[in-house]
Amino acid sequence: MHFAFRAARVLAVATLPLTLTLTACGSSGSGSSGSGGHAPSAATSDPNAGLLTGTQLKKALAPASFFASGFAVDPSGARDSGDTYTPPSTAPAAKPDCARLGGTAWIDIAGITGVSFAQNDYVSKNTSEDIAQEIDAYRGTTAARVMESLEKAVTACTGFTDSQTHSKVKVTGRATPGPGDAAYTITLTDSAWENGTTLVAARVGTNVVSVMSTDGHDNGAATAKKLTERIVTALKQTS
């Protein structure tokens, strides 16, 4: 777990399928810089040159006004790396920990960490539905490798055991068109849950957006897609 100063939390709610543990992770772009992040130029020795800081990434997260009535941010889950960068880790595990898909920091399953991040989590006081959003920034072409590692990890994870219900969670994933430079959608379903969960990862240049949603009656799919598009648009507008 990187960025150790970020707190972890567990939210045990009967209607929620997830044990929510907050951390951050990320991805990086293709060889060239993209909207919302710029690859370091050959003229500088700073590997973080042009990368967005946590303070900048925080501004691209969807505001409270985006979320439906009844949703409020969980203060313990709001974190960012501020104006500093953290040395990255780029060694994916040989065997993915599939249970990570059951947490708000699910992007960690890719096994590659970024150099800056911002995240928060909104929970409905009426239904206990949960919507989490995170952005991680990566050096060079690492973001693209994160997306590749994520797809490989999900392919290896056909399911895992839910720690709350002790039932089997089915995992399916697929590359999806837009938003961003590349996107991947994961659906978690379980016969013991009232509703499934949708996870979406989208690369925007040297950044990776990751969202989680249990909102609605469609496994959280519509809200996850809408939130991802909102964050991607904000990143593209960030210089």
CSV table of C-alpha atoms in Angstrom, one decimal:
chain,number,residue,atom,x,y,z
A,1,MET,CA,0.0,0.0,0.0
A,2,HIS,CA,1.6,3.3,-1.0
A,3,PHE,CA,0.9,6.8,0.1
A,4,ALA,CA,0.9,5.5,3.7
A,5,PHE,CA,-0.4,8.8,5.1
A,6,ARG,CA,-3.8,8.1,3.6
A,7,ALA,CA,-6.2,6.4,6.0
A,8,ALA,CA,-8.1,3.2,5.3
A,9,ARG,CA,-11.7,2.7,6.2
A,10,VAL,CA,-14.2,-0.2,6.2
A,11,LEU,CA,-17.9,0.5,5.6
A,12,ALA,CA,-20.0,-2.5,6.5
A,13,VAL,CA,-23.5,-2.1,5.2
A,14,ALA,CA,-25.9,-4.9,4.4
A,15,THR,CA,-26.9,-3.4,1.1
A,16,LEU,CA,-23.4,-2.7,0.0
A,17,PRO,CA,-21.3,-5.5,-1.7
A,18,LEU,CA,-18.0,-3.9,-0.9
A,19,THR,CA,-15.4,-3.6,1.9
A,20,LEU,CA,-14.2,-0.1,1.1
A,21,THR,CA,-10.5,0.4,1.6
A,22,LEU,CA,-9.0,3.6,0.4
A,23,THR,CA,-5.7,3.9,-1.2
A,24,ALA,CA,-4.7,5.3,-4.5
A,25,CYS,CA,-3.0,3.9,-7.5
A,26,GLY,CA,-2.6,4.9,-11.1
A,27,SER,CA,-1.6,4.6,-14.6
A,28,SER,CA,0.3,6.5,-17.2
A,29,GLY,CA,-0.1,7.6,-20.7
A,30,SER,CA,1.2,6.5,-24.0
A,31,GLY,CA,4.6,7.6,-25.3
A,32,SER,CA,3.3,11.2,-26.0
A,33,SER,CA,1.8,13.6,-23.6
A,34,GLY,CA,-2.0,14.0,-23.6
A,35,SER,CA,-4.6,16.3,-22.3
A,36,GLY,CA,-4.4,16.7,-18.6
A,37,GLY,CA,-0.7,15.6,-18.4
A,38,HIS,CA,2.5,16.1,-20.2
A,39,ALA,CA,5.5,13.8,-20.6
A,40,PRO,CA,8.9,15.1,-19.4
A,41,SER,CA,10.9,16.7,-22.2
A,42,ALA,CA,14.4,15.6,-23.1
A,43,ALA,CA,15.7,19.0,-21.9
A,44,THR,CA,14.9,18.3,-18.3
A,45,SER,CA,16.2,15.8,-15.8
A,46,ASP,CA,13.1,16.0,-13.6
A,47,PRO,CA,11.0,12.8,-14.2
A,48,ASN,CA,7.9,14.6,-12.9
A,49,ALA,CA,8.2,17.6,-15.2
A,50,GLY,CA,4.7,18.4,-16.6
A,51,LEU,CA,2.9,15.9,-14.4
A,52,LEU,CA,-0.1,17.2,-12.4
A,53,THR,CA,0.2,17.4,-8.7
A,54,GLY,CA,-2.4,16.1,-6.2
A,55,THR,CA,-3.6,19.7,-5.7
A,56,GLN,CA,-4.2,20.0,-9.4
A,57,LEU,CA,-5.8,16.6,-9.8
A,58,LYS,CA,-8.2,17.3,-6.9
A,59,LYS,CA,-9.7,20.2,-8.9
A,60,ALA,CA,-10.6,17.7,-11.7
A,61,LEU,CA,-12.6,15.5,-9.3
A,62,ALA,CA,-16.4,15.9,-9.7
A,63,PRO,CA,-17.8,18.4,-7.2
A,64,ALA,CA,-20.6,17.7,-4.6
A,65,SER,CA,-23.1,19.3,-7.1
A,66,PHE,CA,-22.5,16.4,-9.4
A,67,PHE,CA,-24.0,13.8,-7.0
A,68,ALA,CA,-27.7,13.2,-6.4
A,69,SER,CA,-29.5,14.5,-3.4
A,70,GLY,CA,-28.7,12.4,-0.3
A,71,PHE,CA,-25.0,11.8,-1.2
A,72,ALA,CA,-22.4,13.3,0.9
A,73,VAL,CA,-18.6,13.1,0.9
A,74,ASP,CA,-17.0,10.9,3.4
A,75,PRO,CA,-14.3,13.2,5.0
A,76,SER,CA,-12.1,10.2,6.0
A,77,GLY,CA,-11.9,9.2,2.3
A,78,ALA,CA,-10.9,12.5,0.9
A,79,ARG,CA,-7.1,12.4,0.2
A,80,ASP,CA,-4.5,13.9,-2.2
A,81,SER,CA,-0.8,14.1,-2.5
A,82,GLY,CA,-0.7,17.9,-2.3
A,83,ASP,CA,2.1,19.7,-4.2
A,84,THR,CA,4.7,17.0,-3.8
A,85,TYR,CA,5.5,13.8,-5.7
A,86,THR,CA,6.1,10.2,-4.5
A,87,PRO,CA,8.6,7.7,-6.1
A,88,PRO,CA,6.6,5.3,-8.1
A,89,SER,CA,6.4,1.5,-7.9
A,90,THR,CA,6.3,-0.3,-11.3
A,91,ALA,CA,6.3,-4.0,-10.4
A,92,PRO,CA,2.9,-5.7,-10.9
A,93,ALA,CA,2.4,-8.8,-8.8
A,94,ALA,CA,2.8,-12.1,-10.6
A,95,LYS,CA,-0.6,-13.2,-9.2
A,96,PRO,CA,-3.2,-10.4,-8.7
A,97,ASP,CA,-5.1,-10.1,-5.4
A,98,CYS,CA,-8.6,-10.3,-6.9
A,99,ALA,CA,-10.2,-9.2,-3.7
A,100,ARG,CA,-8.8,-5.7,-4.3
A,101,LEU,CA,-11.6,-5.3,-6.8
A,102,GLY,CA,-14.0,-5.1,-3.9
A,103,GLY,CA,-12.5,-1.8,-2.5
A,104,THR,CA,-12.6,1.8,-3.5
A,105,ALA,CA,-8.8,1.6,-4.3
A,106,TRP,CA,-9.4,-1.2,-6.7
A,107,ILE,CA,-7.0,0.2,-9.3
A,108,ASP,CA,-4.2,-1.0,-7.1
A,109,ILE,CA,-4.8,-4.5,-8.6
A,110,ALA,CA,-2.7,-3.3,-11.5
A,111,GLY,CA,0.3,-3.3,-9.2
A,112,ILE,CA,1.7,0.0,-10.4
A,113,THR,CA,1.6,3.2,-8.4
A,114,GLY,CA,1.8,6.8,-9.5
A,115,VAL,CA,3.6,9.8,-8.3
A,116,SER,CA,0.6,12.0,-7.4
A,117,PHE,CA,-3.1,11.4,-6.7
A,118,ALA,CA,-6.4,12.8,-5.6
A,119,GLN,CA,-9.5,10.8,-4.4
A,120,ASN,CA,-12.8,11.0,-2.5
A,121,ASP,CA,-15.9,8.9,-1.8
A,122,TYR,CA,-19.6,9.9,-1.7
A,123,VAL,CA,-22.1,7.8,0.2
A,124,SER,CA,-25.9,8.1,0.2
A,125,LYS,CA,-27.3,8.5,3.7
A,126,ASN,CA,-30.6,7.1,2.4
A,127,THR,CA,-29.5,4.0,0.6
A,128,SER,CA,-25.9,3.5,1.6
A,129,GLU,CA,-25.0,3.4,-2.2
A,130,ASP,CA,-21.4,4.3,-2.8
A,131,ILE,CA,-19.6,6.3,-5.5
A,132,ALA,CA,-15.8,6.7,-5.4
A,133,GLN,CA,-13.5,8.7,-7.7
A,134,GLU,CA,-9.7,8.8,-8.0
A,135,ILE,CA,-7.1,10.2,-10.3
A,136,ASP,CA,-3.5,9.1,-10.4
A,137,ALA,CA,-0.6,10.6,-12.4
A,138,TYR,CA,2.3,8.6,-13.8
A,139,ARG,CA,5.6,9.1,-15.4
A,140,GLY,CA,6.3,8.6,-19.1
A,141,THR,CA,4.4,5.8,-20.6
A,142,THR,CA,3.5,4.1,-17.3
A,143,ALA,CA,-0.2,5.0,-17.5
A,144,ALA,CA,-0.6,2.9,-20.6
A,145,ARG,CA,1.1,0.0,-18.8
A,146,VAL,CA,-1.3,0.4,-15.9
A,147,MET,CA,-4.2,-0.1,-18.3
A,148,GLU,CA,-2.6,-3.2,-19.8
A,149,SER,CA,-1.8,-4.6,-16.4
A,150,LEU,CA,-5.3,-3.9,-15.2
A,151,GLU,CA,-6.8,-5.9,-18.1
A,152,LYS,CA,-4.4,-8.8,-17.5
A,153,ALA,CA,-5.2,-8.8,-13.8
A,154,VAL,CA,-9.0,-8.9,-14.5
A,155,THR,CA,-8.6,-11.6,-17.1
A,156,ALA,CA,-6.9,-13.7,-14.3
A,157,CYS,CA,-9.7,-12.9,-11.8
A,158,THR,CA,-12.9,-14.7,-12.6
A,159,GLY,CA,-14.1,-14.1,-9.1
A,160,PHE,CA,-13.3,-13.7,-5.4
A,161,THR,CA,-15.1,-14.2,-2.1
A,162,ASP,CA,-16.9,-11.2,-0.6
A,163,SER,CA,-15.5,-10.7,2.9
A,164,GLN,CA,-18.9,-9.5,4.2
A,165,THR,CA,-21.4,-12.0,2.8
A,166,HIS,CA,-18.8,-14.8,2.2
A,167,SER,CA,-20.4,-15.4,-1.2
A,168,LYS,CA,-18.8,-15.7,-4.6
A,169,VAL,CA,-18.4,-12.5,-6.6
A,170,LYS,CA,-18.3,-12.9,-10.4
A,171,VAL,CA,-15.9,-10.6,-12.2
A,172,THR,CA,-16.2,-9.6,-15.9
A,173,GLY,CA,-14.2,-7.0,-17.7
A,174,ARG,CA,-14.0,-5.5,-21.2
A,175,ALA,CA,-12.3,-2.7,-23.1
A,176,THR,CA,-14.8,0.1,-23.8
A,177,PRO,CA,-14.8,2.9,-26.3
A,178,GLY,CA,-14.0,6.3,-24.7
A,179,PRO,CA,-13.8,8.3,-22.6
A,180,GLY,CA,-10.2,9.3,-22.7
A,181,ASP,CA,-7.4,7.6,-24.6
A,182,ALA,CA,-8.4,4.2,-23.4
A,183,ALA,CA,-11.0,2.8,-21.1
A,184,TYR,CA,-11.8,-0.5,-19.3
A,185,THR,CA,-15.0,-1.4,-17.5
A,186,ILE,CA,-15.4,-4.1,-14.9
A,187,THR,CA,-18.7,-5.5,-13.5
A,188,LEU,CA,-19.0,-7.2,-10.2
A,189,THR,CA,-22.1,-9.3,-9.5
A,190,ASP,CA,-23.1,-11.6,-6.6
A,191,SER,CA,-26.4,-13.3,-6.0
A,192,ALA,CA,-26.2,-12.2,-2.3
A,193,TRP,CA,-26.2,-8.5,-3.3
A,194,GLU,CA,-29.1,-6.2,-4.0
A,195,ASN,CA,-27.2,-4.6,-6.8
A,196,GLY,CA,-23.8,-5.1,-8.5
A,197,THR,CA,-20.9,-2.8,-8.8
A,198,THR,CA,-19.3,-1.1,-11.9
A,199,LEU,CA,-15.7,0.0,-12.0
A,200,VAL,CA,-14.3,2.1,-14.8
A,201,ALA,CA,-10.7,3.0,-15.5
A,202,ALA,CA,-9.9,5.6,-18.2
A,203,ARG,CA,-6.5,7.0,-19.3
A,204,VAL,CA,-6.1,10.6,-20.1
A,205,GLY,CA,-2.5,11.3,-21.2
A,206,THR,CA,-0.3,10.5,-18.2
A,207,ASN,CA,-3.3,10.2,-15.8
A,208,VAL,CA,-5.6,7.3,-15.0
A,209,VAL,CA,-9.1,8.0,-13.7
A,210,SER,CA,-10.7,5.2,-11.7
A,211,VAL,CA,-14.3,5.2,-10.4
A,212,MET,CA,-16.6,2.9,-8.5
A,213,SER,CA,-20.4,2.9,-8.3
A,214,THR,CA,-23.1,0.9,-6.7
A,215,ASP,CA,-25.6,3.6,-7.4
A,216,GLY,CA,-28.9,2.7,-9.2
A,217,HIS,CA,-30.4,-0.6,-10.3
A,218,ASP,CA,-28.0,-1.3,-13.2
A,219,ASN,CA,-25.0,-2.5,-11.2
A,220,GLY,CA,-24.0,1.1,-10.9
A,221,ALA,CA,-23.2,1.3,-14.6
A,222,ALA,CA,-24.8,4.6,-15.7
A,223,THR,CA,-23.4,6.6,-12.8
A,224,ALA,CA,-19.9,5.1,-13.2
A,225,LYS,CA,-19.9,6.1,-16.9
A,226,LYS,CA,-21.3,9.6,-16.3
A,227,LEU,CA,-18.8,10.2,-13.5
A,228,THR,CA,-15.8,9.0,-15.6
A,229,GLU,CA,-16.8,11.2,-18.5
A,230,ARG,CA,-17.1,14.2,-16.1
A,231,ILE,CA,-13.6,13.7,-14.7
A,232,VAL,CA,-12.1,13.0,-18.1
A,233,THR,CA,-13.5,16.3,-19.5
A,234,ALA,CA,-12.2,18.2,-16.5
A,235,LEU,CA,-8.7,16.7,-17.0
A,236,LYS,CA,-8.7,17.6,-20.7
A,237,GLN,CA,-9.4,21.2,-19.7
A,238,THR,CA,-6.5,21.2,-17.2
A,239,SER,CA,-3.3,22.6,-18.6
